Amino acid sequence: MEVLVKTWLTAVAVCFLYTCSASVAAQDTNLVTHSLARKGNSEKQDTETVHFYAWGGSAQVNSYLQWVSEQVSQQYNIRFQHVKLADTSDAVSRVLAEKAAGNHTNGSVDLIWINGENFAAMKEHELLTKNWVSSLRYFPLTNPHENTAMVTDFGESTLGMEAPWGKASLVFYYRQQHLQHLAIPPPQTIHELLDFAQRSPGRFTYPVPSDYLGITFLKYAIIALNEDRQNVFYQPVSESALKSVLPALWQYLDALHPVMWRRGETMLRQASQLQRLMGSGELSIAFSFTAAEIPSAVERFDLPKDIRTYVMHDGSLANVHFVGLTYNSSVKTAAKTVVDFLLSPKAQAQKQKLKVWGDESVLDLSLLSPSDRALFDQEGGHPSALDKSQKVKLIAEPHSSWADAIRNAWYERYGVRY
């Protein structure tokens, strides 16, 4: 119900902004042009435009999508437009507002990069096209019958509403020289992280849980600290289940906060600030949900060369991210063609390159032909990159309903800290 209320409130706000905001108005100009192109029977367009709404905060992702645009234009005569988002929920609210307004056939959003809470909200409000993914040529290469992660999103069955696109997992990175100077090895478990912070105060922090990486850290912590209750996280949250797992988290955070950066009284609002503090030398340990961004940041001199990346021995929270097709897209055939290209060995191999994006492929490489498998052969490693030969214990994301429950409980206990 909280998700429903939150989403409707956001939709109202977006409707208002849709009318009044200059920035949205500028975007709408493009959308009107798009609509005219779709509707112009007398001036039939040979090229269809597919609007792909996706987070635009990464230069690597944006550059990769530009490459996709060039490829689908050349191969399929499709115009691919990346509409950059600061928050995916903005696109969810836009589709919801269009549905409320009766626009069921000519939506402004065609494809959307999505997973977790936003997918659950779109599924609940029937904002996505169902049962289209199995028709894609390359989807069987994800081996969905043997790998349920390809058809499950934060505990929710995808029902063919979204196609898997890539994989991510929580990694930690540290300043090698700092830890050598302190004579402290990199912590390998959630408990060792607390021990590190107590022995070296002020060298670690995490963003507040309104940030994606902040809530990711809390989900990792609460699952790792409740090893004997992990099954409860894969069912919709209940009050009794929440009460059973929160005490371990509070006990841990009550001990961690006083020895964090700025004694935990001031925390980061955005994950990007973690890299800045690591680069300036204020922190010795941080974390990311995209392993490839660490060596890339080192190459850009945003991080120093002594950065090393690793995963915790008690597990790495991991998930699959997807591409959804909206129910009211007017270019569904072209949109499916784009998604099929995104799933192709060529596009997946390009995306996995460290210098491009470094996003893990969703394809089962054992199902590929030798020539397609060879596309995934990587160039030489980077000293700051994650050692992928390392055995990793992956922790599946909890059911999507847990994120809001943990976030709200955290704010109720600790309040705003920035």
Short mmCIF file of N, CA, C and O in Angstrom, two decimals, residues 88-167:
data_model
loop_
_atom_site.label_atom_id
_atom_site.label_comp_id
_atom_site.label_asym_id
_atom_site.label_seq_id
_atom_site.Cartn_x
_atom_site.Cartn_y
_atom_site.Cartn_z
N THR A 88 14.75 6.53 -11.81
CA THR A 88 13.87 5.71 -12.65
C THR A 88 12.40 5.88 -12.29
O THR A 88 11.53 5.75 -13.16
N SER A 89 12.13 6.19 -11.03
CA SER A 89 10.73 6.34 -10.62
C SER A 89 10.05 7.49 -11.37
O SER A 89 8.82 7.52 -11.48
N ASP A 90 10.83 8.44 -11.91
CA ASP A 90 10.23 9.52 -12.71
C ASP A 90 9.55 8.95 -13.95
O ASP A 90 8.46 9.40 -14.33
N ALA A 91 10.19 7.97 -14.59
CA ALA A 91 9.59 7.35 -15.78
C ALA A 91 8.38 6.50 -15.40
O ALA A 91 7.39 6.46 -16.12
N VAL A 92 8.48 5.81 -14.27
CA VAL A 92 7.33 5.00 -13.79
C VAL A 92 6.13 5.91 -13.58
O VAL A 92 5.01 5.61 -13.99
N SER A 93 6.37 7.04 -12.93
CA SER A 93 5.28 7.98 -12.65
C SER A 93 4.70 8.55 -13.94
O SER A 93 3.49 8.79 -14.05
N ARG A 94 5.54 8.76 -14.94
CA ARG A 94 5.06 9.29 -16.22
C ARG A 94 4.10 8.31 -16.89
O ARG A 94 3.02 8.69 -17.36
N VAL A 95 4.46 7.03 -16.92
CA VAL A 95 3.58 6.03 -17.54
C VAL A 95 2.28 5.91 -16.75
O VAL A 95 1.19 5.80 -17.32
N LEU A 96 2.39 5.96 -15.42
CA LEU A 96 1.20 5.88 -14.58
C LEU A 96 0.27 7.07 -14.85
O LEU A 96 -0.95 6.92 -14.93
N ALA A 97 0.87 8.25 -15.01
CA ALA A 97 0.07 9.44 -15.29
C ALA A 97 -0.62 9.33 -16.65
O ALA A 97 -1.78 9.74 -16.80
N GLU A 98 0.09 8.77 -17.63
CA GLU A 98 -0.51 8.60 -18.96
C GLU A 98 -1.68 7.63 -18.89
O GLU A 98 -2.72 7.84 -19.53
N LYS A 99 -1.53 6.57 -18.11
CA LYS A 99 -2.63 5.60 -17.98
C LYS A 99 -3.84 6.26 -17.33
O LYS A 99 -4.98 6.06 -17.76
N ALA A 100 -3.57 7.06 -16.29
CA ALA A 100 -4.67 7.75 -15.61
C ALA A 100 -5.38 8.73 -16.54
O ALA A 100 -6.58 8.96 -16.41
N ALA A 101 -4.63 9.27 -17.50
CA ALA A 101 -5.19 10.24 -18.45
C ALA A 101 -5.84 9.57 -19.65
O ALA A 101 -6.36 10.24 -20.53
N GLY A 102 -5.77 8.24 -19.71
CA GLY A 102 -6.42 7.51 -20.80
C GLY A 102 -5.56 7.34 -22.04
O GLY A 102 -6.07 6.95 -23.10
N ASN A 103 -4.28 7.62 -21.93
CA ASN A 103 -3.37 7.44 -23.08
C ASN A 103 -2.87 5.99 -23.06
O ASN A 103 -1.85 5.68 -22.46
N HIS A 104 -3.61 5.09 -23.73
CA HIS A 104 -3.29 3.67 -23.68
C HIS A 104 -2.55 3.17 -24.92
O HIS A 104 -2.22 1.99 -25.01
N THR A 105 -2.33 4.04 -25.90
CA THR A 105 -1.76 3.55 -27.16
C THR A 105 -0.58 4.34 -27.69
O THR A 105 0.06 3.92 -28.63
N ASN A 106 -0.32 5.48 -27.12
CA ASN A 106 0.72 6.34 -27.69
C ASN A 106 1.59 6.94 -26.59
O ASN A 106 1.78 8.16 -26.51
N GLY A 107 2.13 6.07 -25.74
CA GLY A 107 2.90 6.53 -24.59
C GLY A 107 4.23 7.15 -24.99
O GLY A 107 4.78 6.89 -26.05
N SER A 108 4.74 7.96 -24.08
CA SER A 108 6.02 8.62 -24.35
C SER A 108 7.21 7.73 -24.01
O SER A 108 8.30 7.91 -24.54
N VAL A 109 7.00 6.75 -23.13
CA VAL A 109 8.07 5.83 -22.74
C VAL A 109 7.86 4.51 -23.48
O VAL A 109 6.80 3.90 -23.37
N ASP A 110 8.86 4.06 -24.21
CA ASP A 110 8.75 2.77 -24.90
C ASP A 110 9.47 1.68 -24.10
O ASP A 110 8.89 0.66 -23.73
N LEU A 111 10.73 1.90 -23.84
CA LEU A 111 11.52 0.95 -23.05
C LEU A 111 12.02 1.65 -21.80
O LEU A 111 12.27 2.85 -21.80
N ILE A 112 12.22 0.87 -20.75
CA ILE A 112 12.68 1.45 -19.49
C ILE A 112 13.66 0.48 -18.82
O ILE A 112 13.42 -0.73 -18.77
N TRP A 113 14.78 1.03 -18.37
CA TRP A 113 15.79 0.24 -17.64
C TRP A 113 15.31 0.16 -16.19
O TRP A 113 15.15 1.19 -15.53
N ILE A 114 15.14 -1.05 -15.68
CA ILE A 114 14.37 -1.16 -14.45
C ILE A 114 14.74 -2.43 -13.69
O ILE A 114 15.24 -3.40 -14.26
N ASN A 115 14.50 -2.41 -12.40
CA ASN A 115 14.41 -3.62 -11.57
C ASN A 115 13.93 -3.23 -10.18
O ASN A 115 13.71 -2.06 -9.88
N GLY A 116 13.72 -4.24 -9.33
CA GLY A 116 13.39 -4.00 -7.92
C GLY A 116 12.05 -3.32 -7.70
O GLY A 116 11.03 -3.68 -8.29
N GLU A 117 12.08 -2.29 -6.85
CA GLU A 117 10.85 -1.61 -6.42
C GLU A 117 10.10 -1.00 -7.61
O GLU A 117 8.86 -1.02 -7.63
N ASN A 118 10.83 -0.43 -8.57
CA ASN A 118 10.15 0.19 -9.70
C ASN A 118 9.45 -0.85 -10.56
O ASN A 118 8.35 -0.60 -11.08
N PHE A 119 10.07 -2.03 -10.74
CA PHE A 119 9.40 -3.08 -11.48
C PHE A 119 8.15 -3.53 -10.72
O PHE A 119 7.07 -3.72 -11.32
N ALA A 120 8.27 -3.70 -9.40
CA ALA A 120 7.11 -4.14 -8.61
C ALA A 120 5.96 -3.15 -8.76
O ALA A 120 4.79 -3.54 -8.87
N ALA A 121 6.27 -1.84 -8.77
CA ALA A 121 5.22 -0.82 -8.91
C ALA A 121 4.58 -0.90 -10.30
O ALA A 121 3.35 -0.82 -10.44
N MET A 122 5.40 -1.07 -11.35
CA MET A 122 4.85 -1.14 -12.71
C MET A 122 4.03 -2.42 -12.90
O MET A 122 2.99 -2.42 -13.57
N LYS A 123 4.49 -3.50 -12.29
CA LYS A 123 3.73 -4.76 -12.38
C LYS A 123 2.39 -4.61 -11.68
O LYS A 123 1.35 -5.04 -12.20
N GLU A 124 2.41 -4.01 -10.50
CA GLU A 124 1.17 -3.85 -9.72
C GLU A 124 0.14 -3.03 -10.48
O GLU A 124 -1.06 -3.34 -10.45
N HIS A 125 0.59 -2.00 -11.18
CA HIS A 125 -0.34 -1.11 -11.89
C HIS A 125 -0.49 -1.47 -13.36
O HIS A 125 -1.08 -0.70 -14.12
N GLU A 126 0.05 -2.63 -13.76
CA GLU A 126 -0.11 -3.14 -15.13
C GLU A 126 0.34 -2.12 -16.17
O GLU A 126 -0.39 -1.76 -17.09
N LEU A 127 1.57 -1.66 -15.99
CA LEU A 127 2.13 -0.64 -16.88
C LEU A 127 3.09 -1.23 -17.91
O LEU A 127 3.67 -0.49 -18.70
N LEU A 128 3.27 -2.55 -17.87
CA LEU A 128 4.21 -3.18 -18.80
C LEU A 128 3.49 -4.20 -19.68
O LEU A 128 2.49 -4.80 -19.27
N THR A 129 4.03 -4.41 -20.88
CA THR A 129 3.51 -5.44 -21.78
C THR A 129 3.92 -6.81 -21.24
O THR A 129 5.08 -7.03 -20.87
N LYS A 130 2.98 -7.76 -21.23
CA LYS A 130 3.26 -9.10 -20.71
C LYS A 130 3.67 -10.05 -21.85
O LYS A 130 3.29 -9.86 -23.00
N ASN A 131 4.40 -11.07 -21.46
CA ASN A 131 4.65 -12.25 -22.31
C ASN A 131 5.21 -11.93 -23.69
O ASN A 131 4.73 -12.45 -24.70
N TRP A 132 6.18 -11.05 -23.75
CA TRP A 132 6.82 -10.76 -25.04
C TRP A 132 8.27 -11.25 -25.09
O TRP A 132 8.83 -11.45 -26.16
N VAL A 133 8.86 -11.46 -23.93
CA VAL A 133 10.30 -11.75 -23.88
C VAL A 133 10.64 -13.10 -24.52
O VAL A 133 11.67 -13.24 -25.19
N SER A 134 9.75 -14.08 -24.34
CA SER A 134 10.06 -15.41 -24.86
C SER A 134 10.13 -15.44 -26.39
O SER A 134 10.65 -16.39 -26.97
N SER A 135 9.59 -14.41 -27.03
CA SER A 135 9.62 -14.37 -28.50
C SER A 135 10.95 -13.83 -29.04
O SER A 135 11.18 -13.88 -30.25
N LEU A 136 11.80 -13.33 -28.16
CA LEU A 136 13.07 -12.78 -28.60
C LEU A 136 14.02 -13.90 -29.04
O LEU A 136 14.11 -14.94 -28.40
N ARG A 137 14.73 -13.63 -30.09
CA ARG A 137 15.65 -14.63 -30.66
C ARG A 137 16.74 -15.04 -29.67
O ARG A 137 17.09 -16.22 -29.56
N TYR A 138 17.28 -14.05 -28.94
CA TYR A 138 18.45 -14.34 -28.10
C TYR A 138 18.10 -14.66 -26.65
O TYR A 138 18.99 -15.03 -25.88
N PHE A 139 16.84 -14.53 -26.25
CA PHE A 139 16.49 -14.78 -24.85
C PHE A 139 16.85 -16.21 -24.40
O PHE A 139 17.32 -16.41 -23.28
N PRO A 140 16.63 -17.25 -25.24
CA PRO A 140 17.00 -18.61 -24.79
C PRO A 140 18.47 -18.74 -24.39
O PRO A 140 18.82 -19.63 -23.61
N LEU A 141 19.33 -17.84 -24.91
CA LEU A 141 20.75 -17.91 -24.55
C LEU A 141 21.02 -17.49 -23.11
O LEU A 141 22.14 -17.65 -22.62
N THR A 142 20.01 -16.95 -22.42
CA THR A 142 20.17 -16.65 -21.00
C THR A 142 19.92 -17.90 -20.15
O THR A 142 20.10 -17.86 -18.94
N ASN A 143 19.48 -18.97 -20.78
CA ASN A 143 19.21 -20.24 -20.11
C ASN A 143 18.21 -20.07 -18.96
O ASN A 143 18.50 -20.46 -17.80
N PRO A 144 17.04 -19.49 -19.24
CA PRO A 144 16.10 -19.17 -18.16
C PRO A 144 15.57 -20.39 -17.42
O PRO A 144 15.19 -20.27 -16.24
N HIS A 145 15.54 -21.56 -18.06
CA HIS A 145 15.01 -22.74 -17.38
C HIS A 145 15.97 -23.24 -16.30
O HIS A 145 15.55 -23.87 -15.32
N GLU A 146 17.25 -22.96 -16.48
CA GLU A 146 18.24 -23.38 -15.49
C GLU A 146 18.66 -22.24 -14.57
O GLU A 146 19.31 -22.47 -13.55
N ASN A 147 18.34 -21.02 -14.94
CA ASN A 147 18.76 -19.84 -14.19
C ASN A 147 17.55 -18.96 -13.92
O ASN A 147 17.19 -18.09 -14.71
N THR A 148 16.91 -19.18 -12.77
CA THR A 148 15.66 -18.46 -12.47
C THR A 148 15.89 -16.96 -12.26
O THR A 148 14.92 -16.20 -12.27
N ALA A 149 17.13 -16.55 -12.05
CA ALA A 149 17.40 -15.11 -11.89
C ALA A 149 17.03 -14.34 -13.16
O ALA A 149 16.82 -13.13 -13.10
N MET A 150 16.95 -15.03 -14.30
CA MET A 150 16.61 -14.36 -15.55
C MET A 150 15.11 -14.07 -15.66
O MET A 150 14.68 -13.30 -16.52
N VAL A 151 14.31 -14.70 -14.80
CA VAL A 151 12.85 -14.50 -14.85
C VAL A 151 12.29 -14.11 -13.48
O VAL A 151 11.09 -14.23 -13.23
N THR A 152 13.17 -13.65 -12.59
CA THR A 152 12.74 -13.23 -11.24
C THR A 152 13.42 -11.92 -10.90
O THR A 152 14.63 -11.79 -11.05
N ASP A 153 12.66 -10.95 -10.45
CA ASP A 153 13.19 -9.62 -10.15
C ASP A 153 12.86 -9.28 -8.70
O ASP A 153 11.72 -8.99 -8.37
N PHE A 154 13.85 -9.33 -7.83
CA PHE A 154 13.67 -9.05 -6.39
C PHE A 154 12.49 -9.85 -5.84
O PHE A 154 11.62 -9.32 -5.15
N GLY A 155 12.47 -11.14 -6.14
CA GLY A 155 11.43 -12.02 -5.62
C GLY A 155 10.15 -12.01 -6.41
O GLY A 155 9.23 -12.78 -6.10
N GLU A 156 10.03 -11.16 -7.42
CA GLU A 156 8.81 -11.07 -8.23
C GLU A 156 9.03 -11.78 -9.56
O GLU A 156 10.02 -11.53 -10.25
N SER A 157 8.09 -12.66 -9.94
CA SER A 157 8.15 -13.26 -11.27
C SER A 157 7.99 -12.18 -12.33
O SER A 157 7.11 -11.33 -12.23
N THR A 158 8.83 -12.22 -13.35
CA THR A 158 8.76 -11.16 -14.37
C THR A 158 7.58 -11.34 -15.32
O THR A 158 7.17 -10.38 -16.00
N LEU A 159 7.05 -12.55 -15.45
CA LEU A 159 5.91 -12.84 -16.34
C LEU A 159 6.15 -12.35 -17.76
O LEU A 159 5.21 -11.91 -18.45
N GLY A 160 7.39 -12.40 -18.19
CA GLY A 160 7.70 -11.98 -19.56
C GLY A 160 7.55 -10.50 -19.81
O GLY A 160 7.48 -10.06 -20.97
N MET A 161 7.49 -9.67 -18.75
CA MET A 161 7.31 -8.22 -18.91
C MET A 161 8.62 -7.49 -19.13
O MET A 161 8.60 -6.33 -19.56
N GLU A 162 9.73 -8.10 -18.79
CA GLU A 162 11.02 -7.44 -18.91
C GLU A 162 12.08 -8.48 -19.29
O GLU A 162 12.01 -9.64 -18.88
N ALA A 163 13.05 -8.02 -20.07
CA ALA A 163 14.12 -8.91 -20.53
C ALA A 163 15.39 -8.63 -19.71
O ALA A 163 15.72 -7.47 -19.47
N PRO A 164 16.10 -9.68 -19.27
CA PRO A 164 17.34 -9.45 -18.54
C PRO A 164 18.35 -8.73 -19.43
O PRO A 164 18.42 -8.98 -20.63
N TRP A 165 19.14 -7.85 -18.81
CA TRP A 165 20.09 -7.04 -19.60
C TRP A 165 21.51 -7.15 -19.04
O TRP A 165 22.48 -7.17 -19.79
N GLY A 166 21.66 -7.22 -17.72
CA GLY A 166 23.00 -7.30 -17.15
C GLY A 166 22.93 -7.72 -15.69
O GLY A 166 21.85 -7.87 -15.11
N LYS A 167 24.10 -7.93 -15.09
CA LYS A 167 24.17 -8.38 -13.70
C LYS A 167 25.10 -7.46 -12.91
O LYS A 167 26.06 -6.91 -13.46
#
